[in-house]
Short mmCIF file of C-alpha atoms in Angstrom, two decimals:
data_model
loop_
_atom_site.label_atom_id
_atom_site.label_comp_id
_atom_site.label_asym_id
_atom_site.label_seq_id
_atom_site.Cartn_x
_atom_site.Cartn_y
_atom_site.Cartn_z
CA MET W 1 -130.60 26.51 59.90
CA ALA W 2 -129.35 23.74 57.34
CA PRO W 3 -131.90 22.96 54.75
CA CYS W 4 -134.09 20.21 54.88
CA MET W 5 -133.03 17.53 52.43
CA THR W 6 -135.92 16.41 49.77
CA PRO W 7 -136.92 12.88 49.72
CA CYS W 8 -134.77 12.33 46.63
CA GLN W 9 -131.54 13.86 48.19
CA GLN W 10 -132.39 11.79 51.33
CA GLU W 11 -132.66 8.61 49.18
CA ILE W 12 -129.31 9.10 47.21
CA TYR W 13 -127.41 10.23 50.36
CA ASN W 14 -128.70 6.83 52.15
CA LEU W 15 -127.38 5.07 49.06
CA VAL W 16 -123.97 6.66 48.99
CA SER W 17 -123.41 6.27 52.71
CA ASP W 18 -124.39 2.37 52.47
CA GLN W 19 -121.91 1.97 49.67
CA LEU W 20 -119.22 3.80 51.52
CA LYS W 21 -119.78 1.60 54.62
CA LEU W 22 -118.62 -1.67 52.42
CA PRO W 23 -114.97 -2.57 52.21
CA GLU W 24 -114.75 -2.85 48.36
CA PRO W 25 -113.58 0.56 46.89
CA THR W 26 -116.07 2.30 44.74
CA ILE W 27 -116.42 4.96 42.06
CA ILE W 28 -119.77 6.87 42.63
CA ILE W 29 -121.09 9.36 40.16
CA LEU W 30 -123.79 11.65 41.22
CA ASN W 31 -125.77 13.07 38.39
CA ALA W 32 -128.07 15.70 38.73
CA GLU W 33 -130.75 18.14 37.07
CA PRO W 34 -129.87 21.78 37.46
CA GLY W 35 -131.45 23.06 40.63
CA SER W 36 -132.24 19.99 42.16
CA GLY W 37 -130.17 20.48 45.37
CA LEU W 38 -126.72 19.01 44.35
CA SER W 39 -124.52 21.08 46.42
CA THR W 40 -126.83 20.36 49.38
CA LEU W 41 -126.50 16.85 49.13
CA MET W 42 -122.69 17.04 48.52
CA GLU W 43 -122.42 19.27 51.59
CA LYS W 44 -124.25 16.64 53.75
CA ILE W 45 -121.99 13.94 52.17
CA THR W 46 -118.90 15.92 52.84
CA ASN W 47 -119.90 16.50 56.48
CA THR W 48 -120.52 12.85 57.01
CA ILE W 49 -117.45 11.52 55.80
CA GLY W 50 -115.33 14.20 57.18
CA SER W 51 -111.67 13.90 57.26
CA ALA W 52 -111.80 10.62 55.62
CA CYS W 53 -111.76 12.21 52.38
CA VAL W 54 -109.84 14.34 50.17
CA PRO W 55 -112.43 17.06 49.27
CA LEU W 56 -111.47 18.45 45.95
CA THR W 57 -113.79 21.45 45.62
CA SER W 58 -111.67 24.37 44.33
CA ARG W 59 -112.72 25.67 40.95
CA PRO W 60 -110.30 25.52 38.31
CA ALA W 61 -111.03 29.05 36.83
CA ILE W 62 -110.35 30.61 40.40
CA SER W 63 -107.46 28.51 41.31
CA GLY W 64 -105.66 28.06 38.24
CA ARG W 65 -105.27 24.13 38.98
CA ASN W 66 -106.34 21.31 37.14
CA LEU W 67 -107.82 18.35 38.67
CA LEU W 68 -104.65 16.41 39.42
CA GLU W 69 -103.07 19.44 40.54
CA ALA W 70 -105.82 20.20 43.14
CA PHE W 71 -105.28 16.73 44.16
CA TYR W 72 -101.70 17.07 44.90
CA TYR W 73 -102.30 20.45 46.58
CA HIS W 74 -105.09 19.10 48.99
CA LEU W 75 -102.25 16.25 50.09
CA GLY W 76 -100.02 19.15 50.76
CA LEU W 77 -97.89 18.66 47.72
CA GLY W 78 -98.83 21.81 45.79
CA ALA W 79 -95.20 23.35 45.93
CA GLU W 80 -93.56 19.82 44.84
CA GLY W 81 -93.98 20.89 41.22
CA ILE W 82 -95.49 17.31 40.18
CA SER W 83 -96.28 17.50 36.42
CA HIS W 84 -99.96 16.29 35.79
CA ARG W 85 -98.66 14.58 32.66
CA ALA W 86 -96.74 12.28 34.66
CA PRO W 87 -98.09 9.24 36.35
CA VAL W 88 -98.94 9.63 40.16
CA PRO W 89 -95.82 9.21 41.94
CA THR W 90 -95.40 5.92 44.03
CA PHE W 91 -94.90 7.73 47.30
CA ILE W 92 -98.40 9.21 46.93
CA SER W 93 -100.15 5.67 48.33
CA PRO W 94 -97.98 5.20 51.40
CA LEU W 95 -98.50 8.70 52.11
CA ILE W 96 -102.40 8.50 52.10
CA GLU W 97 -101.94 5.27 53.92
CA LEU W 98 -100.65 7.13 56.86
CA GLN W 99 -103.78 9.07 57.08
CA PRO W 100 -107.40 7.96 57.65
CA ILE W 101 -108.43 8.77 54.22
CA VAL W 102 -110.79 6.23 52.20
CA GLY W 103 -111.81 8.27 49.32
CA VAL W 104 -111.43 11.48 47.22
CA LEU W 105 -114.62 13.59 46.94
CA ILE W 106 -114.57 15.51 43.73
CA GLU W 107 -117.60 18.50 43.70
CA ASP W 108 -118.78 19.50 40.32
CA ILE W 109 -116.25 17.57 37.79
CA ASP W 110 -118.38 19.55 35.23
CA ASP W 111 -116.24 22.81 36.28
CA PHE W 112 -113.11 20.63 35.07
CA ALA W 113 -114.70 19.39 31.68
CA VAL W 114 -115.84 22.99 30.21
CA THR W 115 -114.59 22.10 26.82
CA ILE W 116 -113.86 18.75 24.92
CA PRO W 117 -109.95 18.74 25.69
CA MET W 118 -110.87 19.74 29.38
CA ARG W 119 -112.88 16.82 29.80
CA LYS W 120 -110.43 14.48 28.34
CA MET W 121 -107.81 15.62 30.65
CA ALA W 122 -110.31 15.24 33.46
CA ILE W 123 -110.83 11.78 32.64
CA GLY W 124 -107.13 11.16 32.37
CA HIS W 125 -106.58 12.66 35.68
CA LEU W 126 -109.65 10.47 37.30
CA SER W 127 -108.16 7.45 35.91
CA LYS W 128 -104.55 8.21 37.10
CA ILE W 129 -106.09 8.58 40.60
CA ALA W 130 -108.27 5.42 40.50
CA SER W 131 -105.44 3.44 39.18
CA ALA W 132 -102.53 4.56 41.08
CA LEU W 133 -104.81 4.03 44.41
CA PRO W 134 -107.03 1.12 43.94
CA GLY W 135 -108.08 0.71 47.28
CA MET W 136 -109.55 4.48 47.40
CA SER W 137 -113.33 5.32 46.50
CA LEU W 138 -113.99 8.26 44.46
CA ILE W 139 -117.19 10.24 44.85
CA ILE W 140 -117.84 12.45 41.87
CA SER W 141 -120.72 15.12 41.21
CA GLN W 142 -121.85 16.63 38.12
CA THR W 143 -124.67 18.97 36.94
CA LEU W 144 -126.07 17.60 33.53
CA SER W 145 -126.91 19.92 30.75
CA ARG W 146 -125.11 22.78 32.52
CA TRP W 147 -123.11 23.57 29.26
CA ASP W 148 -124.39 24.05 25.80
CA ARG W 149 -123.09 20.54 24.94
CA ASP W 150 -123.17 17.39 26.83
CA HIS W 151 -119.56 17.01 28.62
CA SER W 152 -120.74 14.55 31.48
CA ILE W 153 -118.26 11.90 32.59
CA ARG W 154 -119.60 8.30 32.86
CA HIS W 155 -118.17 5.62 35.28
CA ASN W 156 -116.81 3.51 32.33
CA ASP W 157 -114.74 6.41 31.02
CA ILE W 158 -112.49 5.98 34.13
CA ASP W 159 -109.88 3.27 34.23
CA GLY W 160 -109.62 1.46 37.59
CA ALA W 161 -110.56 -1.67 39.53
CA GLN W 162 -113.19 0.15 41.86
CA ARG W 163 -116.83 -0.84 41.56
CA ARG W 164 -118.96 1.51 39.81
CA TYR W 165 -122.45 3.18 40.62
CA GLU W 166 -124.31 6.00 39.02
CA PHE W 167 -127.21 8.04 40.58
CA TYR W 168 -129.26 10.57 39.39
CA LEU W 169 -130.71 13.38 41.45
CA ARG W 170 -133.93 15.41 40.77
CA SER W 171 -135.90 17.61 42.42
CA PHE W 172 -139.04 15.75 43.29
CA SER W 173 -140.74 12.45 41.94
CA GLY W 174 -143.94 14.46 41.35
CA LEU W 175 -146.51 16.82 42.73
CA SER W 176 -147.48 14.69 45.94
CA GLN W 177 -143.83 14.66 46.95
CA PHE W 178 -143.36 18.41 45.96
CA ILE W 179 -146.47 19.44 48.26
CA ASP W 180 -145.29 17.18 51.07
CA HIS W 181 -141.70 18.55 51.33
CA PHE W 182 -142.63 22.35 51.00
CA GLN W 183 -145.58 22.01 53.56
CA CYS W 184 -142.78 21.33 56.05
CA THR W 185 -140.17 23.78 54.45
CA THR W 186 -142.92 26.72 54.38
CA ALA W 187 -143.32 26.03 57.85
CA SER W 188 -139.87 26.22 58.99
CA LEU W 189 -139.28 29.60 56.63
CA GLY W 190 -142.25 31.29 58.86
CA LEU W 191 -144.40 30.98 55.76
CA HIS W 192 -147.57 29.38 57.34
CA ASP W 193 -150.24 30.77 55.17
CA VAL W 194 -149.04 28.77 51.94
CA SER W 195 -152.03 26.54 50.94
CA ASN W 196 -151.69 23.43 48.90
CA LEU W 197 -153.47 25.28 45.99
CA GLU W 198 -150.49 27.87 45.97
CA LEU W 199 -147.95 24.89 46.05
CA THR W 200 -149.76 23.49 43.32
CA ARG W 201 -149.52 26.88 41.28
CA LEU W 202 -145.78 27.07 42.37
CA TYR W 203 -145.19 23.62 41.02
CA GLU W 204 -146.71 24.53 37.50
CA ILE W 205 -144.49 27.58 37.48
CA THR W 206 -141.39 26.06 38.51
CA GLY W 207 -141.86 22.55 36.85
CA GLY W 208 -140.95 21.57 40.31
CA ASN W 209 -137.71 22.71 40.33
CA LEU W 210 -136.23 22.92 43.89
CA ALA W 211 -134.03 25.99 43.33
CA SER W 212 -136.64 27.89 41.39
CA THR W 213 -139.45 27.09 44.11
CA MET W 214 -137.25 28.38 46.87
CA GLN W 215 -136.69 31.51 45.06
CA HIS W 216 -140.26 32.06 44.17
CA LEU W 217 -141.18 31.46 47.88
CA CYS W 218 -138.50 33.79 49.26
CA HIS W 219 -138.02 36.49 47.00
CA PRO W 220 -140.51 39.30 47.51
CA LEU W 221 -140.53 40.37 43.63
CA LEU W 222 -141.67 36.63 42.59
CA LYS W 223 -144.18 36.14 45.20
CA HIS W 224 -146.97 37.81 43.18
CA LYS W 225 -146.60 34.90 40.36
CA TRP W 226 -148.17 32.63 42.70
CA LYS W 227 -150.00 34.50 45.81
#
């Protein structure tokens, strides 16, 4: 069963969906606190967009590809040997126009920006894609404070004619929203005896963090902390 989205996830999902329905191409950056459910949100967005988006979800540490190389690979051009230092070839735009593609979805851009030089390269690649394909939208996600230093990418770092939006995902807006969500979630997990007092204790232990709360709910070694 797919995880139930939190109100914060649902709100951003609705905002992104509304923007993508508009004819104007857009650069959307989704910033998230660690453990706030960014992967679930991106999965929902990806499933909704489907084949209308080029999904760049490969991890550079595993694939060995930088951002632009991953982009070419997903277009079926991995064997062409196109240098990431060169401009995006002019044949890319008509190639994309032959397909029902309206955007590029880049999950965890912070994987491409682990160091300052990598961040600079990632921004350069994003700018090349956005500038060469002005009719394309870019949906970019990143987890803030994931690394020791802030390597986050802002929308004004990227060259291109697209409109710009940034959204910030957090786990919950407060205790009340936390309790409302987990009253439903615990029942779906078969945990029917979790009281509001225990949920309040969980909120205090985890700071309301979605991922940490799910661990405390489901892991037998962590249940004793709040039961």
